[in-house]
PDB file as gemmi writes it, atoms N, CA and C in Angstrom:
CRYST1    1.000    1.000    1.000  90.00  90.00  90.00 P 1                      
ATOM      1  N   UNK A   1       0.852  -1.180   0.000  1.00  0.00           N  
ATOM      2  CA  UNK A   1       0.000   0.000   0.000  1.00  0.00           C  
ATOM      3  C   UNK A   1       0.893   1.236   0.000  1.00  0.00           C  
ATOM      4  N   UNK A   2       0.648   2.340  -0.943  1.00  0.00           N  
ATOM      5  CA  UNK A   2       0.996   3.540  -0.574  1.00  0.00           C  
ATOM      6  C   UNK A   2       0.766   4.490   0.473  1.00  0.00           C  
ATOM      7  N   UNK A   3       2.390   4.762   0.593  1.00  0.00           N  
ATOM      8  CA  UNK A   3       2.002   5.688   1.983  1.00  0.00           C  
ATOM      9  C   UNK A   3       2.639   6.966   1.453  1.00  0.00           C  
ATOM     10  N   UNK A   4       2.071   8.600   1.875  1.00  0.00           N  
ATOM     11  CA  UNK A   4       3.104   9.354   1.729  1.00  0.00           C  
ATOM     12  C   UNK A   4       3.017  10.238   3.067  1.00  0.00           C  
ATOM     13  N   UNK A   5       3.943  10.518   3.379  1.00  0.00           N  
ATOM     14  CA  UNK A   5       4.301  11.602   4.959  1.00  0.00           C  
ATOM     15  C   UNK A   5       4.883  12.827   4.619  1.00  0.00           C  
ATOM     16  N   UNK A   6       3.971  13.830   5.002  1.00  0.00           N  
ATOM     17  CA  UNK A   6       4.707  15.006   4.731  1.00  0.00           C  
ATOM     18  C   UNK A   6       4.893  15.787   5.863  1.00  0.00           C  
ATOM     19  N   UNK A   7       6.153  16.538   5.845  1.00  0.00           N  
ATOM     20  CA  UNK A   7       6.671  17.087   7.092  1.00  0.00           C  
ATOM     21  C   UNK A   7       7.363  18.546   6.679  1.00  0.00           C  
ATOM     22  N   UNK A   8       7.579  19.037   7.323  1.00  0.00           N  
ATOM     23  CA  UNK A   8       8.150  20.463   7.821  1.00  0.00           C  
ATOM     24  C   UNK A   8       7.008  21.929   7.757  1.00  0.00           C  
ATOM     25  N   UNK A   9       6.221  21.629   7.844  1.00  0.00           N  
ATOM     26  CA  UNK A   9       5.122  23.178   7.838  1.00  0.00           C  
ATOM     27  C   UNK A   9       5.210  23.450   8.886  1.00  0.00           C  
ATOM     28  N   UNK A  10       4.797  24.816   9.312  1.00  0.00           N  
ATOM     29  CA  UNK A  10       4.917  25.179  10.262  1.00  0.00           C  
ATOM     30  C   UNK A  10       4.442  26.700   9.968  1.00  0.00           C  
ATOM     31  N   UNK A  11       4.962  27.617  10.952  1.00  0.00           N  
ATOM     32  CA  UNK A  11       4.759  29.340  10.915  1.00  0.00           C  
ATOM     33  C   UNK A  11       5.687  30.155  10.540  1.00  0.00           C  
ATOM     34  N   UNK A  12       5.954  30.673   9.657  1.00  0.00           N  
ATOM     35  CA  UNK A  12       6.942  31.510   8.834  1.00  0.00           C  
ATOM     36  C   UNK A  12       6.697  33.087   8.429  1.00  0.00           C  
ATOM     37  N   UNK A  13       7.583  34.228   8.951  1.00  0.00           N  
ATOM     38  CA  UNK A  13       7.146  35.440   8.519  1.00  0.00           C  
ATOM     39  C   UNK A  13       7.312  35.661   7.000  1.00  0.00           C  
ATOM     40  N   UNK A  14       6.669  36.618   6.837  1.00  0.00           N  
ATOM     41  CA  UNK A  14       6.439  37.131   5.359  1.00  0.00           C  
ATOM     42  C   UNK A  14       7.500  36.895   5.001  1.00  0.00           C  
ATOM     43  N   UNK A  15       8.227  36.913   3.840  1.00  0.00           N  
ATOM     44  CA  UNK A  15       9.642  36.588   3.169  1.00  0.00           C  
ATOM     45  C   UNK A  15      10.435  36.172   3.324  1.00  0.00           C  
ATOM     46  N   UNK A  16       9.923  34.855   5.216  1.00  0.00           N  
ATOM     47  CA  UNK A  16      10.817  33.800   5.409  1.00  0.00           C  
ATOM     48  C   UNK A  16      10.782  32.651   4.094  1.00  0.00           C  
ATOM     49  N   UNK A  17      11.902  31.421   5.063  1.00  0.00           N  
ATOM     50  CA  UNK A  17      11.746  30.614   4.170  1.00  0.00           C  
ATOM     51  C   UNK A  17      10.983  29.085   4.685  1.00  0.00           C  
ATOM     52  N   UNK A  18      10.589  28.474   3.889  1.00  0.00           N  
ATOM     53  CA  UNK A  18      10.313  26.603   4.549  1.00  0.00           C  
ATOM     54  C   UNK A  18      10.538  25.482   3.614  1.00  0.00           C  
ATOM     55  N   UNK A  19      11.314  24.612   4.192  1.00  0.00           N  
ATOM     56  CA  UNK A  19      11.151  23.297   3.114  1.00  0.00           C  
ATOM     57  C   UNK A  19       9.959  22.069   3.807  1.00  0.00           C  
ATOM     58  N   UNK A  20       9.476  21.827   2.769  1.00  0.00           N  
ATOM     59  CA  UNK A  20       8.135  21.098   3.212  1.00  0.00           C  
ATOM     60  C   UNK A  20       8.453  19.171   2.518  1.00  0.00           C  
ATOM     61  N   UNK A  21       8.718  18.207   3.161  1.00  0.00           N  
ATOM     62  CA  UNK A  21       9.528  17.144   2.489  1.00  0.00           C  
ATOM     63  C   UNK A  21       8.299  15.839   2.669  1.00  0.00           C  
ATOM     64  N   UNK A  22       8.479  14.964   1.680  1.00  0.00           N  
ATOM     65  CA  UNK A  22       7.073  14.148   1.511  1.00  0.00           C  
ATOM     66  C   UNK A  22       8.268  12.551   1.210  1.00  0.00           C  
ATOM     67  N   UNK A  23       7.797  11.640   2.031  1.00  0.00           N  
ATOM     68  CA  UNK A  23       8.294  10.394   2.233  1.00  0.00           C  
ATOM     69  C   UNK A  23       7.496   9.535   1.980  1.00  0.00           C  
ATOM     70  N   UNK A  24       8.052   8.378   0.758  1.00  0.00           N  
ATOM     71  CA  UNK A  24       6.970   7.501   0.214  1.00  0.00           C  
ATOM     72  C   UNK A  24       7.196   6.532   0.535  1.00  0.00           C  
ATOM     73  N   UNK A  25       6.291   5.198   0.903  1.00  0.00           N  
ATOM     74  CA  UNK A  25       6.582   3.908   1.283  1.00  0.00           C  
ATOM     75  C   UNK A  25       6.621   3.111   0.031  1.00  0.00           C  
ATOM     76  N   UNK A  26       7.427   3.428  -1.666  1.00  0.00           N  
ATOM     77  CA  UNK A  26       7.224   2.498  -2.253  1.00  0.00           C  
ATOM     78  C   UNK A  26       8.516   3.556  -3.118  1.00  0.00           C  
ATOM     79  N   UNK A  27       8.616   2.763  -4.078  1.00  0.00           N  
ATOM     80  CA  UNK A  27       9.667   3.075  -4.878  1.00  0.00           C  
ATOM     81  C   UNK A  27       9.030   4.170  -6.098  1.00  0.00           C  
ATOM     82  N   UNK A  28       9.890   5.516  -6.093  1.00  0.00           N  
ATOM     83  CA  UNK A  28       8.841   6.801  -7.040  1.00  0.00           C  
ATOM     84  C   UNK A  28       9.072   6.601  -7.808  1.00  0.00           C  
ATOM     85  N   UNK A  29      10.570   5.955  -8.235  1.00  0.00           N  
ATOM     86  CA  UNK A  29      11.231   6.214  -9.628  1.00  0.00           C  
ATOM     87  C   UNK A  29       9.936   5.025 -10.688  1.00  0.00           C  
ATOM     88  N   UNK A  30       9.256   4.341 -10.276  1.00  0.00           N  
ATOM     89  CA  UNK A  30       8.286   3.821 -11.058  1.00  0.00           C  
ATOM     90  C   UNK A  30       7.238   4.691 -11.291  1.00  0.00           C  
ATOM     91  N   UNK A  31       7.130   5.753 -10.820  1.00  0.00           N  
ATOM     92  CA  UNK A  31       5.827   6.357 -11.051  1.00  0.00           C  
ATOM     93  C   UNK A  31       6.143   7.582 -12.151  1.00  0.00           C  
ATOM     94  N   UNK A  32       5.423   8.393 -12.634  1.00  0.00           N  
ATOM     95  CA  UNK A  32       5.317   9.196 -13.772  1.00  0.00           C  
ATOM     96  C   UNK A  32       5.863  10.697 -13.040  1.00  0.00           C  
ATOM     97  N   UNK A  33       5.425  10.881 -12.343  1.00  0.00           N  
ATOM     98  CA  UNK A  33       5.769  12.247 -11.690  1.00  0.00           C  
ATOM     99  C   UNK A  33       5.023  12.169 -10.314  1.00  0.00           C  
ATOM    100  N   UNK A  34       6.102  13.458  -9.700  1.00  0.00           N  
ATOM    101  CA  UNK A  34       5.362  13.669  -7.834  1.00  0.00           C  
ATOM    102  C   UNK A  34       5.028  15.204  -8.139  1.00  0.00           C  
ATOM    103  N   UNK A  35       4.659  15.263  -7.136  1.00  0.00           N  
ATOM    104  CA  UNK A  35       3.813  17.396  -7.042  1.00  0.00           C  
ATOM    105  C   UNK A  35       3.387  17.310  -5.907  1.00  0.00           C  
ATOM    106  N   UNK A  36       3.133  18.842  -5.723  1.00  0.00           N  
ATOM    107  CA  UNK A  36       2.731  19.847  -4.623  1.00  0.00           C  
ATOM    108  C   UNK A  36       1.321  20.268  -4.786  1.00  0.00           C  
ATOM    109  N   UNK A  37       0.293  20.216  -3.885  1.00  0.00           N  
ATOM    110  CA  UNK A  37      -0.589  20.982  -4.294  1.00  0.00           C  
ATOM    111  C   UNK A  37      -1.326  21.564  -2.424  1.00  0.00           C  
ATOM    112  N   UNK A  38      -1.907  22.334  -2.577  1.00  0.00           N  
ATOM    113  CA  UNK A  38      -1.919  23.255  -1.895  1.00  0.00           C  
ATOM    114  C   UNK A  38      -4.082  23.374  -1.598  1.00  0.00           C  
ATOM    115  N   UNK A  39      -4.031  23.552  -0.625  1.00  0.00           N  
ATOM    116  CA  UNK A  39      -5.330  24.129  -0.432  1.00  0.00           C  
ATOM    117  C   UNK A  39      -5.748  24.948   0.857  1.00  0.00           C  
ATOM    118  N   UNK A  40      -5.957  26.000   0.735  1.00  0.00           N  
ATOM    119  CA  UNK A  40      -6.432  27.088   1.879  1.00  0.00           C  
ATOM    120  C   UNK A  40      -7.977  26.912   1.727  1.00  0.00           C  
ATOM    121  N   UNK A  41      -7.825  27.964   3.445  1.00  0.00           N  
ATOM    122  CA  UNK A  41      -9.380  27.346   3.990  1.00  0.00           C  
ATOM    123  C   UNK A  41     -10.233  28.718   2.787  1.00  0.00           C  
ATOM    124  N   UNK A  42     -11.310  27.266   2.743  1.00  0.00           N  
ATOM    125  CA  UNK A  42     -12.321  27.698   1.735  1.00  0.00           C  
ATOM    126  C   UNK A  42     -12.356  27.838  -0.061  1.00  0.00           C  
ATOM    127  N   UNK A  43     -11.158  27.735  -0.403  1.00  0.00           N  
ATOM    128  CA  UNK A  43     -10.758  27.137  -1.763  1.00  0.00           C  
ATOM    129  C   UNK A  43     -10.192  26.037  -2.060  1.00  0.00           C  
ATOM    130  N   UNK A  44     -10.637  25.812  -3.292  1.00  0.00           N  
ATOM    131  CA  UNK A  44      -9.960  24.577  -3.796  1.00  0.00           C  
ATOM    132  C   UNK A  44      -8.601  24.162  -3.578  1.00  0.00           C  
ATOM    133  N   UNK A  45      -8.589  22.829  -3.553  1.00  0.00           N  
ATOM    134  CA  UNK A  45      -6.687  21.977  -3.777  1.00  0.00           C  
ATOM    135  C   UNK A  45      -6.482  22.992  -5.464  1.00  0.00           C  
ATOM    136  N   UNK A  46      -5.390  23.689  -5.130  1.00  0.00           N  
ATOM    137  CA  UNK A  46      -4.402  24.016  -6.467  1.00  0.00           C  
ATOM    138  C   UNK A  46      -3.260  23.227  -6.738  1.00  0.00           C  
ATOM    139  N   UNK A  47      -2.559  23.045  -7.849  1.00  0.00           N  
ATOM    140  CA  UNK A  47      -1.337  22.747  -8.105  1.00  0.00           C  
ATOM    141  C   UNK A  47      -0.165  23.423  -7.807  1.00  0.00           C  
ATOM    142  N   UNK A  48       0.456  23.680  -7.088  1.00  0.00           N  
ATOM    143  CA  UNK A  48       1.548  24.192  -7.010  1.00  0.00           C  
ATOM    144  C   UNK A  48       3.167  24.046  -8.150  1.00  0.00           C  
ATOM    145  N   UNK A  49       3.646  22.903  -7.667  1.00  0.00           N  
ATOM    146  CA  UNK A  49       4.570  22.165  -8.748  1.00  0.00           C  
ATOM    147  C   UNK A  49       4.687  20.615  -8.616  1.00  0.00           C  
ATOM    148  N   UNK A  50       5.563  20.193  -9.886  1.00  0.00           N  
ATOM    149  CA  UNK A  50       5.267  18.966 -10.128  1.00  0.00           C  
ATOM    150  C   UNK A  50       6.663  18.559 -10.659  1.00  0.00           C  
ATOM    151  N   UNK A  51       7.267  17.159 -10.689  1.00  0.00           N  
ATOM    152  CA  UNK A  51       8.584  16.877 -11.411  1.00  0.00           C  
ATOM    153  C   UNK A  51       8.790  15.486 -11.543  1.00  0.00           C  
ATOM    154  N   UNK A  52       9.128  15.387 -12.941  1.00  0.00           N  
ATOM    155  CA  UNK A  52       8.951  13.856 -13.529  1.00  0.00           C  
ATOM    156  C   UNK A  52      10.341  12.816 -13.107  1.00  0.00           C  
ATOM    157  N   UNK A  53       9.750  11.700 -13.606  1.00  0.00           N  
ATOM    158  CA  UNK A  53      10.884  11.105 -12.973  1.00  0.00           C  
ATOM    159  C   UNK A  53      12.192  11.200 -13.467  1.00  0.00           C  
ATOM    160  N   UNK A  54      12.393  12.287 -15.098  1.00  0.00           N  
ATOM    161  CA  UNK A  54      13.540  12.478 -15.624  1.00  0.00           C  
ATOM    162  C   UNK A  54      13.897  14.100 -15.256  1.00  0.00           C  
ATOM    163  N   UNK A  55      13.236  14.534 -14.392  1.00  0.00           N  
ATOM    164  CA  UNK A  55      14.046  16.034 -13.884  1.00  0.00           C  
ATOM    165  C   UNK A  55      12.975  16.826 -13.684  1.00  0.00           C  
ATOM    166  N   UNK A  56      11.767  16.793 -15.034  1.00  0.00           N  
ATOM    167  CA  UNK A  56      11.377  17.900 -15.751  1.00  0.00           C  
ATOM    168  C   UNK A  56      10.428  18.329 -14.583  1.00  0.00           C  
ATOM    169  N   UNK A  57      10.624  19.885 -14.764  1.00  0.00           N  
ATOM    170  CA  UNK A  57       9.549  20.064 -13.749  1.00  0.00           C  
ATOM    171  C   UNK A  57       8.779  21.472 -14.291  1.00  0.00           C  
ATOM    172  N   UNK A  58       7.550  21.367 -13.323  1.00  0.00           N  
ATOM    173  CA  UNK A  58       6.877  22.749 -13.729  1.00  0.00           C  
ATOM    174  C   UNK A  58       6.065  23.138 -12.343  1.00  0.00           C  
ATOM    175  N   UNK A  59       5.892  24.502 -12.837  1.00  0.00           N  
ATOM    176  CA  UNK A  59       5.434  25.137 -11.581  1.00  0.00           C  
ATOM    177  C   UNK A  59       3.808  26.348 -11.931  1.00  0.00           C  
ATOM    178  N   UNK A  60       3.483  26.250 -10.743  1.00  0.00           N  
ATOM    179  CA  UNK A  60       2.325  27.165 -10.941  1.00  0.00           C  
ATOM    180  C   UNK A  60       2.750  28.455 -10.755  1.00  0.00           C  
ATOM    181  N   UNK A  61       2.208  29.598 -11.773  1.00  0.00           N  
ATOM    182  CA  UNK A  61       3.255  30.832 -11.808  1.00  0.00           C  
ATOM    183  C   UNK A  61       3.271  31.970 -10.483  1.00  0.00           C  
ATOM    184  N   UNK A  62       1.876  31.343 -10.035  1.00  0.00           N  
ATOM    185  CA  UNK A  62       1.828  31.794  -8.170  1.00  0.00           C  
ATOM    186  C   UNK A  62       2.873  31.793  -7.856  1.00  0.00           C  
ATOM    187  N   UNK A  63       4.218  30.885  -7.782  1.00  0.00           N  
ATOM    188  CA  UNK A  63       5.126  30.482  -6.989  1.00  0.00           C  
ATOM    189  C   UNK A  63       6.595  30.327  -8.118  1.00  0.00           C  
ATOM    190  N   UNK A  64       6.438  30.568  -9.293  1.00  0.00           N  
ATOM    191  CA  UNK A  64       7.427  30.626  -9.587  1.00  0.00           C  
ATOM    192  C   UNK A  64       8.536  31.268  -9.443  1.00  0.00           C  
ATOM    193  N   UNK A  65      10.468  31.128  -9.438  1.00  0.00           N  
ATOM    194  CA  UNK A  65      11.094  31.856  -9.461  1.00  0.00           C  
ATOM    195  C   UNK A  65      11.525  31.995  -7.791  1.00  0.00           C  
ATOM    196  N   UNK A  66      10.182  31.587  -6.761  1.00  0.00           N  
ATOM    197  CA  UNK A  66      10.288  31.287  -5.047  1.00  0.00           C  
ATOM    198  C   UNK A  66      10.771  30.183  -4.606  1.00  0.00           C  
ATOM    199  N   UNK A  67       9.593  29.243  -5.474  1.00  0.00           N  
ATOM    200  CA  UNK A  67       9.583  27.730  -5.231  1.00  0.00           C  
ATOM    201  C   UNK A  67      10.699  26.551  -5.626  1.00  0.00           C  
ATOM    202  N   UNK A  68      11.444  25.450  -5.377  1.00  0.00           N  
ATOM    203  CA  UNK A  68      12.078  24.882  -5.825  1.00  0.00           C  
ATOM    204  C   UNK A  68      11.124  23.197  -5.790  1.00  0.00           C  
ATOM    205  N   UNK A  69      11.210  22.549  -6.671  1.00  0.00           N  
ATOM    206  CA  UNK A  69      10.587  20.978  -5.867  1.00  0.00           C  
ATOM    207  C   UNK A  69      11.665  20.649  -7.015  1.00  0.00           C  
ATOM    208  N   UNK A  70      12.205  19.452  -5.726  1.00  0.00           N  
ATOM    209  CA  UNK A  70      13.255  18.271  -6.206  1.00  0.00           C  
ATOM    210  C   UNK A  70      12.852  17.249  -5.546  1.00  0.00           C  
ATOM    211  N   UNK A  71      13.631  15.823  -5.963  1.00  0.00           N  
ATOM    212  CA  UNK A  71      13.102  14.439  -5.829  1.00  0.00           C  
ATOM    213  C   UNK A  71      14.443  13.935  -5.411  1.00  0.00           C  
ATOM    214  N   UNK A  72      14.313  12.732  -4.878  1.00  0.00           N  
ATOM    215  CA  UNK A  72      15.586  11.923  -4.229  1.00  0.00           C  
ATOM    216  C   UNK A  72      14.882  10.305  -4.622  1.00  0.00           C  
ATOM    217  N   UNK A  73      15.572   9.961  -5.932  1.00  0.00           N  
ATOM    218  CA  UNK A  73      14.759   8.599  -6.030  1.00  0.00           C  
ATOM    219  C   UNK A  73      15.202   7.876  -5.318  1.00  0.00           C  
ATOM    220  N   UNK A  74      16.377   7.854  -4.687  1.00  0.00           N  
ATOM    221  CA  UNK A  74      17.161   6.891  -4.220  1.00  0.00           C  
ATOM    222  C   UNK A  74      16.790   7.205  -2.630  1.00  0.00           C  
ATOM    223  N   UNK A  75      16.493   8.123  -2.062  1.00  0.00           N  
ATOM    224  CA  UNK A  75      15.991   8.036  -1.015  1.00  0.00           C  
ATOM    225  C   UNK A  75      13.835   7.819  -0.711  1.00  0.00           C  
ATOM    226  N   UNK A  76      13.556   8.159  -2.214  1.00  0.00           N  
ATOM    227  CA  UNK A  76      12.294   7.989  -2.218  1.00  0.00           C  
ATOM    228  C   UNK A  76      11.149   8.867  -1.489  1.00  0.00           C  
ATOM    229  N   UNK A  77      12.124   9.840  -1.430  1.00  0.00           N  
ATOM    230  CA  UNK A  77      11.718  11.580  -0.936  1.00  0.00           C  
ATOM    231  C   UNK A  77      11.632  12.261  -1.897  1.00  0.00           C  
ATOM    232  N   UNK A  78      10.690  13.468  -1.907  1.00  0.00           N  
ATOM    233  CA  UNK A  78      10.400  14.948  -2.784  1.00  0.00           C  
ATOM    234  C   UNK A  78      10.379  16.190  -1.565  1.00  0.00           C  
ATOM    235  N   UNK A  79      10.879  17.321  -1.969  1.00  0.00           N  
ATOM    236  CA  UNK A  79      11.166  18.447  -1.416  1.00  0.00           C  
ATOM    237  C   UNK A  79      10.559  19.630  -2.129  1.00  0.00           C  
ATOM    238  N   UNK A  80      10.426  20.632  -1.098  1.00  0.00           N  
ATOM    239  CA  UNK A  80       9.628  22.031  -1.770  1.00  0.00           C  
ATOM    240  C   UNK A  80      10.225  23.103  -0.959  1.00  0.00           C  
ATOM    241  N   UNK A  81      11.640  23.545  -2.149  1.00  0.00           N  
ATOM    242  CA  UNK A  81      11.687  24.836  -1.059  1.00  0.00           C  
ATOM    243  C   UNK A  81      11.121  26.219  -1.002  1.00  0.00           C  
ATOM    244  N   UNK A  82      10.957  26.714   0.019  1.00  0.00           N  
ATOM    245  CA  UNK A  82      10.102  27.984  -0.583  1.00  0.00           C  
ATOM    246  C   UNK A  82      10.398  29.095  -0.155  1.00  0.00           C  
ATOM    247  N   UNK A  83      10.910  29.832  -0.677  1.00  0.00           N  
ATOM    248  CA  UNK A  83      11.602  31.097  -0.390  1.00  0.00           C  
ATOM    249  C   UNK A  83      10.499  32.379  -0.825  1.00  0.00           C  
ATOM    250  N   UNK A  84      10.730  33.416  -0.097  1.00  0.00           N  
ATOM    251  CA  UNK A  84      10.165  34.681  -0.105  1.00  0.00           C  
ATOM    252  C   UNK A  84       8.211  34.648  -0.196  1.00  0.00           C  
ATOM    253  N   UNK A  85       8.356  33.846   1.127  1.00  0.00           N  
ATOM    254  CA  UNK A  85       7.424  33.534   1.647  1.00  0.00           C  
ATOM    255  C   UNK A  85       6.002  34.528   1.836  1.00  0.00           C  
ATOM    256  N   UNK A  86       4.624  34.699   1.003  1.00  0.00           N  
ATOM    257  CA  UNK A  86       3.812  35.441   1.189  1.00  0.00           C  
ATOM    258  C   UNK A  86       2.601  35.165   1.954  1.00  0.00           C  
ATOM    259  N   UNK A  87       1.842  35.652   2.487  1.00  0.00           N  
ATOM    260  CA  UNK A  87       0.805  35.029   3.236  1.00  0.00           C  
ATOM    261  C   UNK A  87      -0.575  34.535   2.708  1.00  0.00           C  
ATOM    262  N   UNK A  88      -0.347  35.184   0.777  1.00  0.00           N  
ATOM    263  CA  UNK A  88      -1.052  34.150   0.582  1.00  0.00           C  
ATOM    264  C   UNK A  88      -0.625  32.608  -0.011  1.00  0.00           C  
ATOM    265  N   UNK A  89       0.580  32.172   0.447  1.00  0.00           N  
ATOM    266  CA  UNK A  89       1.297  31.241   0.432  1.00  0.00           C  
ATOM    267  C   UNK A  89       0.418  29.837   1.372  1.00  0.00           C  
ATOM    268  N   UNK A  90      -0.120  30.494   2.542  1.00  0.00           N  
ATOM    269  CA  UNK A  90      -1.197  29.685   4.043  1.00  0.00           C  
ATOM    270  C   UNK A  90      -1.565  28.993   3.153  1.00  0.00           C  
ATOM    271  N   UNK A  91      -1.707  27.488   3.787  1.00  0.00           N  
ATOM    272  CA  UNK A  91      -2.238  26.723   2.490  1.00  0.00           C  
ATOM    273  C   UNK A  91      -2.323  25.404   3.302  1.00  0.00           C  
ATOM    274  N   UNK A  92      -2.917  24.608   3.323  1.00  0.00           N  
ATOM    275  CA  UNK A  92      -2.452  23.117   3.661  1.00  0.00           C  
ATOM    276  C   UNK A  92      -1.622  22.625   2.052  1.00  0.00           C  
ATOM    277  N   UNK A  93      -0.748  22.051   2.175  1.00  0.00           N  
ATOM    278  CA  UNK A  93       0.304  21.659   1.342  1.00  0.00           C  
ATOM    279  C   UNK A  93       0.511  19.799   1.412  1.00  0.00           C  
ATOM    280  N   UNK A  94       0.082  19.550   0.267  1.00  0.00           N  
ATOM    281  CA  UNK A  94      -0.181  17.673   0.126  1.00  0.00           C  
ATOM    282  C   UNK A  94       0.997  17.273  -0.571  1.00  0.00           C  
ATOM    283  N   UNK A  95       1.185  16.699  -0.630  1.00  0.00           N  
ATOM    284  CA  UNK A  95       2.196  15.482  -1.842  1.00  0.00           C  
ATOM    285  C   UNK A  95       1.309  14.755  -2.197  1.00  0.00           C  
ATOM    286  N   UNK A  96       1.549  14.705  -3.907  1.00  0.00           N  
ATOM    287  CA  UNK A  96       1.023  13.872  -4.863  1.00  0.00           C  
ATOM    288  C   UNK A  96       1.814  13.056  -5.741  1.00  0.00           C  
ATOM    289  N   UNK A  97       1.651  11.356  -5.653  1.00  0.00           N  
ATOM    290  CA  UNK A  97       1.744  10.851  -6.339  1.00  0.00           C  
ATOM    291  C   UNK A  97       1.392  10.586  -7.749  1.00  0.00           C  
ATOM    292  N   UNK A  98       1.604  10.403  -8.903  1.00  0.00           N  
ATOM    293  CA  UNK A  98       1.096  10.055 -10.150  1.00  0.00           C  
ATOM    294  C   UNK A  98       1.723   9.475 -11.230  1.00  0.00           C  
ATOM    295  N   UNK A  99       0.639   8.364 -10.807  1.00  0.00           N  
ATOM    296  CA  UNK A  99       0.894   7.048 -11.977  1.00  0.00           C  
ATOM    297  C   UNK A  99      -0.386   6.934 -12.395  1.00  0.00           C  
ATOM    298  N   UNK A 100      -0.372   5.029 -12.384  1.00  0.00           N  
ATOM    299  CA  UNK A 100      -1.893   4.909 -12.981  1.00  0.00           C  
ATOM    300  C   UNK A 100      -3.013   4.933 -11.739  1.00  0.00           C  
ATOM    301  N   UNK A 101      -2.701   5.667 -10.830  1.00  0.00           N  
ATOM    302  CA  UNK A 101      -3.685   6.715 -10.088  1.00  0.00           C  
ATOM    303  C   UNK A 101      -2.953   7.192  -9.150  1.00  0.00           C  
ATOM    304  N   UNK A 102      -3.751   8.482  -8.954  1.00  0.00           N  
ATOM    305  CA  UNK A 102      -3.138   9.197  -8.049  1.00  0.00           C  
ATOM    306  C   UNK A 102      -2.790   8.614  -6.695  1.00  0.00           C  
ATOM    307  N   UNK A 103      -1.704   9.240  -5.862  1.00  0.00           N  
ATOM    308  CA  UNK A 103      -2.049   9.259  -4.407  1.00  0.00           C  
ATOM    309  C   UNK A 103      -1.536  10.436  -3.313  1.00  0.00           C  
ATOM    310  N   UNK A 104      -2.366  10.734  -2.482  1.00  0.00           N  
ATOM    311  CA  UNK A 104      -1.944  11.697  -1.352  1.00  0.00           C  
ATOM    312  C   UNK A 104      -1.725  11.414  -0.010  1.00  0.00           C  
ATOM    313  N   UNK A 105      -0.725  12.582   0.438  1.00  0.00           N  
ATOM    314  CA  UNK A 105      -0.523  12.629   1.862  1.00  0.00           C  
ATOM    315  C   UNK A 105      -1.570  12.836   2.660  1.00  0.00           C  
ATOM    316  N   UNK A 106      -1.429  13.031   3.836  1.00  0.00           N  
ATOM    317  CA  UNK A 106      -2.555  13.733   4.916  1.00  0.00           C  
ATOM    318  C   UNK A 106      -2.299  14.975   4.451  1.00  0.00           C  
ATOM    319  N   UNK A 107      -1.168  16.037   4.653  1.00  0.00           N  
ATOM    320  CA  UNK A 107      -0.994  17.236   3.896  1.00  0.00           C  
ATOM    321  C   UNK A 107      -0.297  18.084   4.966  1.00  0.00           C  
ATOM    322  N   UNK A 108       0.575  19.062   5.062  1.00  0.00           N  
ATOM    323  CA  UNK A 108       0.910  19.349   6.318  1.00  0.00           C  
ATOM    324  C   UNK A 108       0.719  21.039   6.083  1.00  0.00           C  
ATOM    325  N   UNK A 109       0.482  21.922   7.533  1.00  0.00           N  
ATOM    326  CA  UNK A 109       0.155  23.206   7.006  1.00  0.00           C  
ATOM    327  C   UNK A 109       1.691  24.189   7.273  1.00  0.00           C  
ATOM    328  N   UNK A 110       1.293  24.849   6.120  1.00  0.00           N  
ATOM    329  CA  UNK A 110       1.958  25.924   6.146  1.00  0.00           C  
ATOM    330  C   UNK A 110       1.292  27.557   6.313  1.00  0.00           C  
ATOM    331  N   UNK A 111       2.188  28.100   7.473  1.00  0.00           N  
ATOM    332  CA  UNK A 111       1.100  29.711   7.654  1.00  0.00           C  
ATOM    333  C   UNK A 111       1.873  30.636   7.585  1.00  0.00           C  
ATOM    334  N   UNK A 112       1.395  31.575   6.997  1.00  0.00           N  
ATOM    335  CA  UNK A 112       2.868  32.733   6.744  1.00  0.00           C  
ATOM    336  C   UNK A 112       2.128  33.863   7.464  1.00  0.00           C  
ATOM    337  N   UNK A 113       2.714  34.536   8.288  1.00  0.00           N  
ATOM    338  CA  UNK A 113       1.896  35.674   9.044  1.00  0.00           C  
ATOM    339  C   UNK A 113       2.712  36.232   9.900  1.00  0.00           C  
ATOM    340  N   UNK A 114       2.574  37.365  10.056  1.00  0.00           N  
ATOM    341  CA  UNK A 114       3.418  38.167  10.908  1.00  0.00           C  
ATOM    342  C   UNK A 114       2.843  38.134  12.297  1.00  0.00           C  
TER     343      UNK A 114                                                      
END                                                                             
C-alpha cells in the first residue's frame, strides 16, 4: 500500500523561508511524476509544482522563481523549497503521487503571518 508523509510546515514570517519534504513507502522512480498541491481554507486543492521522474519540472506561476521541488529517487523523498514567503502562500500543502492513479498525503500546514 501507498504511503506518503509530509513534514516540515509550520509558521513563517512574510519573506521567510520553509522546506516542506514528503516520504513515500514504495519506490517513485516507477511512477510518472510527484507534485505539490496546496489548499487554503475555503478554496480549492491548487497545483503548485510537479517533477517527472527524468528532472522535468513545472510550476504554478503563483510560486514561480520562489519555489524549488526536487526528488531523491534513491531516497524515495520529494522536497519544496520555498523562499520569499507570502501570506497568501497559508495553504495546507499535500504530496502527490502520479501514476496509474493518483495518491496523497494527509498534507501538512503551512502559515505565513506576521
Amino acid at each position: 500500500q501507498v504511503q506518503l508523509v509530509e513534514s516540515g510546515g509550520g509558521l513563517v514570517q512574510p519573506g521567510g523561508s520553509l522546506r516542506v519534504s514528503c516520504a513515500a513507502s514504495v519506490s517513485i522512480s516507477t511512477f510518472y511524476a510527484m507534485g505539490w498541491y496546496r489548499q487554503a481554507p475555503g478554496k480549492q486543492r491548487e497545483f503548485v509544482a510537479a517533477i517527472t521522474g527524468g528532472g522535468n519540472t513545472n510550476y504554478a506561476d503563483s510560486v514561480k522563481g520562489r519555489f524549488t521541488i526536487s526528488r531523491d529517487n534513491t531516497r524515495n523523498t520529494m522536497a519544496l523549497q520555498m523562499n520569499s514567503l507570502k501570506v497568501e502562500d497559508t495553504a495546507v500543502y499535500y504530496c502527490n503521487l502520479h501514476g496509474a492513479r493518483d495518491y496523497w498525503g494527509q498534507g501538512t500546514q503551512v502559515t505565513v503571518s506576521s
